[in-house]
Tab-separated table of C-alpha atoms and ligand atoms in Angstrom:
chain	number	residue	atom	x	y	z
A	26	MET	CA	44.303	42.257	6.413
A	27	SER	CA	43.041	41.927	2.850
A	28	GLY	CA	40.638	39.154	1.799
A	29	GLY	CA	42.391	35.876	1.018
A	30	ALA	CA	45.092	36.449	3.635
A	31	ARG	CA	46.320	33.250	5.215
A	32	VAL	CA	48.031	32.997	8.552
A	33	VAL	CA	49.655	30.126	10.438
A	34	ALA	CA	49.785	30.262	14.250
A	35	LEU	CA	52.083	28.015	16.311
A	36	SER	CA	50.417	27.390	19.644
A	37	GLY	CA	50.601	25.598	22.935
A	38	GLY	CA	47.644	25.561	25.324
A	39	ILE	CA	46.247	28.432	27.357
A	40	GLY	CA	48.191	31.582	26.304
A	41	GLY	CA	48.582	30.430	22.722
A	42	ALA	CA	44.922	29.589	22.343
A	43	LYS	CA	43.976	33.103	23.466
A	44	LEU	CA	45.843	34.719	20.574
A	45	ALA	CA	44.645	31.975	18.208
A	46	LEU	CA	41.088	33.025	19.127
A	47	GLY	CA	41.963	36.678	18.452
A	48	LEU	CA	43.353	35.731	15.026
A	49	TYR	CA	40.297	33.542	14.309
A	50	ARG	CA	38.003	36.497	15.010
A	51	ALA	CA	40.198	39.049	13.193
A	52	LEU	CA	40.571	36.996	10.001
A	53	PRO	CA	38.059	35.350	7.683
A	54	PRO	CA	37.348	32.120	9.639
A	55	ASP	CA	38.887	29.765	7.085
A	56	ALA	CA	42.077	31.858	6.736
A	57	LEU	CA	43.734	30.587	9.905
A	58	THR	CA	45.751	27.408	10.426
A	59	VAL	CA	46.753	26.630	14.020
A	60	VAL	CA	49.651	24.182	14.427
A	61	CYS	CA	49.438	22.741	17.941
A	62	ASN	CA	52.114	21.350	20.214
A	63	THR	CA	51.659	17.622	20.854
A	64	GLY	CA	54.633	17.267	23.213
A	65	ASP	CA	52.112	17.318	26.103
A	66	ASP	CA	50.215	14.342	24.656
A	67	PHE	CA	50.169	11.171	26.692
A	68	VAL	CA	48.237	7.988	27.227
A	69	HIS	CA	46.289	8.230	30.464
A	70	LEU	CA	43.838	5.598	31.720
A	71	GLY	CA	44.388	3.943	28.336
A	72	LEU	CA	43.219	7.071	26.483
A	73	HIS	CA	45.155	9.328	24.105
A	74	VAL	CA	44.952	12.823	25.615
A	75	SER	CA	46.047	15.717	23.397
A	76	PRO	CA	45.803	18.735	25.740
A	77	ASP	CA	46.953	21.585	23.517
A	78	VAL	CA	44.993	20.401	20.472
A	79	ASP	CA	41.892	20.196	22.653
A	80	THR	CA	42.489	23.561	24.333
A	81	VAL	CA	42.750	25.195	20.903
A	82	LEU	CA	39.658	23.365	19.585
A	83	TYR	CA	37.571	24.171	22.682
A	84	THR	CA	38.718	27.811	22.641
A	85	LEU	CA	37.874	28.345	18.957
A	86	ALA	CA	34.559	26.512	19.456
A	87	ALA	CA	33.820	28.863	22.413
A	88	ILE	CA	33.331	25.948	24.824
A	89	ALA	CA	36.617	26.265	26.755
A	90	ASN	CA	36.755	26.692	30.503
A	91	ARG	CA	38.455	30.079	30.435
A	92	ALA	CA	39.045	30.402	34.164
A	93	GLN	CA	40.758	27.023	34.377
A	94	GLY	CA	42.629	27.347	31.079
A	95	TRP	CA	41.983	23.729	30.039
A	96	GLY	CA	38.905	21.536	29.649
A	97	ARG	CA	35.352	22.618	28.901
A	98	GLU	CA	32.956	25.156	30.378
A	99	GLY	CA	29.981	23.730	32.285
A	100	GLU	CA	31.722	20.357	32.534
A	101	THR	CA	30.348	17.588	34.796
A	102	TRP	CA	32.638	15.244	36.728
A	103	SER	CA	30.635	12.020	37.237
A	104	PHE	CA	33.372	9.849	35.733
A	105	MET	CA	36.076	11.366	37.961
A	106	GLN	CA	33.906	10.971	41.076
A	107	ALA	CA	33.132	7.343	40.224
A	108	LEU	CA	36.816	6.668	39.553
A	109	GLU	CA	37.768	8.229	42.883
A	110	ARG	CA	35.308	5.947	44.711
A	111	LEU	CA	37.087	2.996	43.093
A	112	GLY	CA	40.468	4.261	44.290
A	113	GLY	CA	41.550	4.964	40.690
A	114	GLU	CA	44.066	7.528	39.427
A	115	THR	CA	42.601	11.009	39.759
A	116	TRP	CA	45.632	13.327	39.652
A	117	PHE	CA	44.835	14.226	36.021
A	118	ARG	CA	41.222	15.340	35.892
A	119	LEU	CA	39.061	14.384	32.925
A	120	GLY	CA	35.595	15.950	32.777
A	121	ASP	CA	32.733	13.928	31.290
A	122	GLY	CA	32.457	15.832	27.984
A	123	ASP	CA	36.244	15.981	27.629
A	124	LEU	CA	36.403	12.242	28.329
A	125	ALA	CA	34.177	11.580	25.311
A	126	VAL	CA	36.765	13.355	23.117
A	127	HIS	CA	39.605	11.194	24.456
A	128	VAL	CA	37.568	7.988	24.039
A	129	GLU	CA	36.654	8.861	20.451
A	130	ARG	CA	40.210	9.950	19.596
A	131	THR	CA	41.612	6.727	21.046
A	132	ARG	CA	39.074	4.572	19.184
A	133	ARG	CA	39.876	6.231	15.859
A	134	LEU	CA	43.656	6.038	16.397
A	135	ALA	CA	43.323	2.324	17.249
A	136	ALA	CA	41.344	1.867	14.021
A	137	GLY	CA	44.334	3.253	12.096
A	138	GLU	CA	43.425	6.906	11.602
A	139	SER	CA	46.208	9.501	11.950
A	140	LEU	CA	46.136	12.125	14.710
A	141	SER	CA	45.609	14.775	11.985
A	142	ALA	CA	42.589	12.906	10.622
A	143	VAL	CA	41.091	12.510	14.097
A	144	THR	CA	41.708	16.193	14.858
A	145	GLU	CA	39.945	17.119	11.615
A	146	THR	CA	36.918	15.025	12.620
A	147	LEU	CA	36.808	16.709	16.038
A	148	ARG	CA	37.181	20.149	14.450
A	149	ARG	CA	34.178	19.563	12.196
A	150	ALA	CA	32.098	18.130	15.026
A	151	LEU	CA	32.842	21.201	17.166
A	152	GLY	CA	32.016	23.602	14.328
A	153	VAL	CA	35.472	25.209	14.179
A	154	ARG	CA	36.202	26.751	10.767
A	155	ALA	CA	39.923	27.357	11.199
A	156	THR	CA	42.285	24.521	10.294
A	157	VAL	CA	43.626	22.942	13.500
A	158	LEU	CA	46.573	20.564	13.145
A	159	PRO	CA	48.812	18.562	15.449
A	160	MET	CA	52.476	19.371	14.716
A	161	CYS	CA	53.082	15.760	13.676
A	162	ASP	CA	51.230	12.462	13.608
A	163	THR	CA	53.762	10.370	15.531
A	164	PRO	CA	54.440	10.534	19.290
A	165	LEU	CA	56.975	13.227	20.247
A	166	PRO	CA	56.640	13.455	24.034
A	167	THR	CA	58.407	16.195	25.958
A	168	ILE	CA	60.600	14.822	28.730
A	169	VAL	CA	61.516	17.368	31.381
A	170	HIS	CA	65.044	17.016	32.781
A	171	THR	CA	64.992	18.122	36.405
A	172	ALA	CA	67.134	18.081	39.519
A	173	ASP	CA	64.928	15.122	40.564
A	174	GLY	CA	65.501	13.188	37.335
A	175	ARG	CA	63.785	12.886	33.960
A	176	LEU	CA	60.031	13.272	34.081
A	177	PRO	CA	57.276	12.722	31.519
A	178	PHE	CA	55.690	16.115	30.873
A	179	GLN	CA	52.317	15.672	32.595
A	180	GLU	CA	53.974	14.123	35.628
A	181	TYR	CA	56.155	17.236	35.954
A	182	PHE	CA	53.398	19.706	35.051
A	183	VAL	CA	50.257	18.393	36.734
A	184	LYS	CA	51.292	15.722	39.252
A	185	LEU	CA	54.305	17.625	40.625
A	186	ARG	CA	52.910	21.122	39.819
A	187	CYS	CA	56.175	22.155	38.108
A	188	THR	CA	58.000	22.002	41.472
A	189	PRO	CA	61.246	20.187	40.464
A	190	ALA	CA	63.961	22.533	39.182
A	191	VAL	CA	64.340	22.219	35.417
A	192	THR	CA	67.761	21.531	33.884
A	193	GLY	CA	66.713	20.902	30.264
A	194	PHE	CA	64.224	19.337	27.874
A	195	GLU	CA	64.134	16.379	25.551
A	196	TYR	CA	61.714	16.058	22.647
A	197	ARG	CA	61.734	12.282	22.419
A	198	GLY	CA	61.126	10.833	18.979
A	199	ALA	CA	61.913	14.093	17.176
A	200	ALA	CA	64.476	12.494	14.856
A	201	ASP	CA	61.844	10.214	13.318
A	202	ALA	CA	59.035	12.786	13.093
A	203	VAL	CA	57.809	14.667	10.051
A	204	PRO	CA	55.426	17.644	10.101
A	205	ALA	CA	51.780	16.591	9.822
A	206	PRO	CA	50.766	16.797	6.139
A	207	GLY	CA	48.651	19.942	6.541
A	208	VAL	CA	51.494	21.758	8.297
A	209	THR	CA	53.827	21.614	5.309
A	210	HIS	CA	50.935	22.489	3.010
A	211	ALA	CA	50.140	25.636	5.046
A	212	LEU	CA	53.768	26.773	5.239
A	213	VAL	CA	54.593	26.431	1.527
A	214	ASP	CA	51.516	28.500	0.604
A	215	ALA	CA	52.653	31.386	-1.635
A	216	GLY	CA	49.809	33.472	-0.177
A	217	LEU	CA	50.917	33.005	3.430
A	218	GLU	CA	50.878	36.461	5.065
A	219	ALA	CA	52.394	35.615	8.421
A	220	VAL	CA	53.446	32.919	10.838
A	221	VAL	CA	52.590	33.950	14.378
A	222	ILE	CA	54.399	32.252	17.262
A	223	CYS	CA	51.799	32.675	19.983
A	224	PRO	CA	52.757	33.800	23.514
A	225	SER	CA	53.188	30.213	24.637
A	226	ASN	CA	56.004	28.785	26.746
A	227	PRO	CA	59.078	28.683	24.425
A	228	PHE	CA	60.502	25.474	25.945
A	229	ILE	CA	57.480	23.228	26.416
A	230	SER	CA	55.042	24.583	23.832
A	231	VAL	CA	56.935	26.101	20.890
A	232	ASP	CA	60.296	24.273	20.898
A	233	PRO	CA	58.572	20.862	20.533
A	234	ILE	CA	56.965	22.179	17.316
A	235	LEU	CA	60.336	23.530	16.136
A	236	ALA	CA	61.953	20.169	16.977
A	237	VAL	CA	59.991	18.436	14.211
A	238	PRO	CA	62.578	18.002	11.421
A	239	GLY	CA	61.832	20.328	8.523
A	240	MET	CA	59.912	22.892	10.584
A	241	ARG	CA	62.736	25.396	10.983
A	242	ASN	CA	63.596	25.212	7.270
A	243	ALA	CA	59.930	25.574	6.333
A	244	LEU	CA	59.664	28.666	8.552
A	245	ALA	CA	62.852	30.143	7.079
A	246	ALA	CA	61.551	29.577	3.544
A	247	CYS	CA	57.885	30.553	3.977
A	248	ALA	CA	56.378	33.510	2.121
A	249	GLY	CA	55.319	35.547	5.168
A	250	PRO	CA	57.253	37.005	8.098
A	251	VAL	CA	57.656	34.917	11.267
A	252	ILE	CA	56.521	36.978	14.256
A	253	ALA	CA	56.639	35.921	17.911
A	254	VAL	CA	54.574	37.493	20.675
A	255	SER	CA	56.419	37.538	23.995
A	256	PRO	CA	54.899	35.429	26.786
A	257	VAL	CA	56.950	37.521	29.244
A	258	ILE	CA	55.736	41.000	30.219
A	259	GLY	CA	57.792	43.270	32.451
A	260	GLY	CA	60.049	40.428	33.613
A	261	ARG	CA	57.180	38.084	34.531
A	262	ALA	CA	55.466	35.284	32.643
A	263	VAL	CA	51.779	36.017	32.149
A	264	LYS	CA	50.806	32.507	33.304
A	265	GLY	CA	52.400	29.154	33.992
A	266	PRO	CA	55.993	28.125	34.641
A	267	THR	CA	57.805	30.084	31.880
A	268	GLY	CA	59.483	32.514	34.309
A	269	LYS	CA	60.407	29.784	36.790
A	270	MET	CA	61.932	27.707	33.985
A	271	MET	CA	63.924	30.614	32.540
A	272	GLY	CA	65.373	31.333	35.971
A	273	GLU	CA	66.269	27.679	36.551
A	274	LEU	CA	67.918	27.496	33.127
A	275	GLY	CA	70.086	30.493	34.018
A	276	LEU	CA	68.301	32.836	31.622
A	277	GLU	CA	67.136	36.331	32.400
A	278	VAL	CA	63.348	36.385	32.778
A	279	SER	CA	62.680	38.977	30.089
A	280	ALA	CA	61.060	39.461	26.721
A	281	ALA	CA	64.567	40.086	25.322
A	282	ALA	CA	65.681	36.610	26.431
A	283	VAL	CA	62.669	35.118	24.617
A	284	ALA	CA	63.638	36.971	21.416
A	285	THR	CA	67.229	35.754	21.801
A	286	HIS	CA	65.952	32.200	22.331
A	287	TYR	CA	64.108	32.265	18.982
A	288	GLY	CA	67.082	34.017	17.308
A	289	ASP	CA	67.267	34.013	13.511
A	290	LEU	CA	63.880	32.390	13.195
A	291	LEU	CA	62.197	35.742	13.782
A	292	ASP	CA	61.390	38.510	11.330
A	293	GLY	CA	59.487	40.421	13.995
A	294	PHE	CA	58.856	40.410	17.748
A	295	VAL	CA	55.935	41.806	19.726
A	296	VAL	CA	56.329	43.166	23.254
A	297	ASP	CA	54.093	44.896	25.742
A	298	PRO	CA	54.538	48.641	26.467
A	299	ALA	CA	56.038	47.510	29.806
A	300	ASP	CA	59.018	46.316	27.717
A	301	ALA	CA	59.254	49.276	25.318
A	302	ALA	CA	62.816	50.014	26.468
A	303	LEU	CA	63.913	46.429	25.674
A	304	ALA	CA	62.458	46.697	22.194
A	305	ASP	CA	64.975	49.411	21.263
A	306	ALA	CA	67.864	47.158	22.240
A	307	LEU	CA	66.801	44.152	20.141
A	308	ASP	CA	68.150	43.661	16.632
A	309	VAL	CA	64.842	42.355	15.283
A	310	PRO	CA	61.996	44.712	14.253
A	311	CYS	CA	59.676	45.100	17.252
A	312	LEU	CA	56.069	46.079	17.692
A	313	VAL	CA	55.187	47.588	21.061
A	314	THR	CA	51.504	46.997	21.793
A	315	PRO	CA	49.474	45.723	24.758
A	316	THR	CA	49.935	41.942	24.897
A	317	LEU	CA	48.007	41.078	28.063
A	318	MET	CA	44.766	39.412	26.908
A	319	ARG	CA	42.170	39.831	29.657
A	320	ASP	CA	39.090	39.533	27.444
A	321	ASP	CA	38.083	38.795	23.869
A	322	ALA	CA	38.431	42.443	22.826
A	323	ASP	CA	42.097	42.347	23.964
A	324	LYS	CA	42.652	39.140	21.963
A	325	VAL	CA	41.233	40.636	18.759
A	326	ALA	CA	43.083	43.942	19.279
A	327	LEU	CA	46.405	42.106	19.704
A	328	ALA	CA	45.689	39.894	16.679
A	329	GLU	CA	44.871	42.933	14.537
A	330	ALA	CA	48.026	44.728	15.688
A	331	VAL	CA	50.167	41.663	14.886
A	332	LEU	CA	48.583	41.322	11.434
A	333	ALA	CA	49.148	45.022	10.669
A	334	PHE	CA	52.773	44.652	11.857
A	335	ALA	CA	53.193	41.644	9.530
A	336	ARG	CA	51.887	43.678	6.582
A	337	GLY	CA	54.404	46.414	7.357
A	338	LEU	CA	57.305	43.920	7.398
A	339	ASP	CA	56.615	42.673	3.843
B	415	FO1	N1	46.043	20.638	33.896
B	415	FO1	C1	46.091	20.608	35.243
B	415	FO1	O1	46.795	21.426	35.838
B	415	FO1	N2	45.375	19.643	35.961
B	415	FO1	C2	44.588	18.728	35.350
B	415	FO1	O2	43.971	17.889	36.018
B	415	FO1	C3	44.498	18.773	33.923
B	415	FO1	C4	43.674	17.911	33.225
B	415	FO1	C5	43.567	18.056	31.824
B	415	FO1	C6	42.679	17.246	31.109
B	415	FO1	C7	42.558	17.384	29.747
B	415	FO1	C8	43.328	18.336	29.069
B	415	FO1	O3	43.216	18.465	27.743
B	415	FO1	C9	44.210	19.151	29.760
B	415	FO1	C10	44.346	19.024	31.146
B	415	FO1	N3	45.210	19.833	31.859
B	415	FO1	C11	45.264	19.770	33.216
B	415	FO1	C12	46.077	20.780	31.160
B	415	FO1	C13	47.333	20.068	30.622
B	415	FO1	O4	48.159	19.644	31.632
B	415	FO1	C14	48.170	20.903	29.631
B	415	FO1	O5	49.173	20.088	29.113
B	415	FO1	C15	48.805	22.131	30.232
B	415	FO1	O6	47.811	23.075	30.418
B	415	FO1	C16	49.883	22.755	29.335
B	415	FO1	O7	49.350	23.245	28.131
């Protein structure tokens, strides 16, 4: 992509952060804005935890625990061990370095700073040159509707390991939310070359971002094409509960069903060669390219392919 190109990525945690890293490496470092899902955010042990924001920050700062998908590499667990000895709540594991981030975020929020401002401080401290933004500054927690009742997201995801059958989702507080200031700024940019919807879970990572009033209109009106990368390859989700959820919601577990889910929002869709046959059947322009990101070279190769595809759609 030519110098001065600017790209916005919409991302959840693990899978999204992988492509965000590819884009960060493929573009000039200050050309990327990552808008992160905050539907996973919750207050735990009195601390404001922002999992997807932190996963993106740690990944771009090259300090993420890649095997685990969340938290930091080389983390120590003294706090968790001490808490366990006290009989405290240990179902959601906070490493010592990660804990410092939650303590500092909580302190700054309590002092009146916005989540965007706190995220900006963390970004600078971690030496990340891309812009990293929460989708909005007010709470917008995802509530998972299941056969066992309505569950706060982390209770469903971590405590119950996604076991209850999903019947729907609620993005609580969406009506009162507005996009974080930097989000609107990035999307109205006349030089915006693409919006990339990362291969994150459509229901619990991307839809919460799209639920922020004004987001869908901003995406429809933005200067660059909106391109989604499928999180489903060959009828299986790469990681996490996407496939299980699609099945429980009565959807086909396929890249095509993901494209249908995003509908008119898309100007382009990216599928793996395993789904080349599906690509022909879709009525949105498709790029067929390897989408499984095993290492950093895969991430950069996918990012470069998506950026070249975006250029061709202009
Ligand atoms: N995911 C888990 O499966 N178990 C955990 O104990 C856990 C702790 C945790 C701590 C900080 C953080 O930022 C993320 C953490 N996650 C954990 C991941 C979190 O549940 C994310 O919301 C999901 O990965 C979805 O993106």
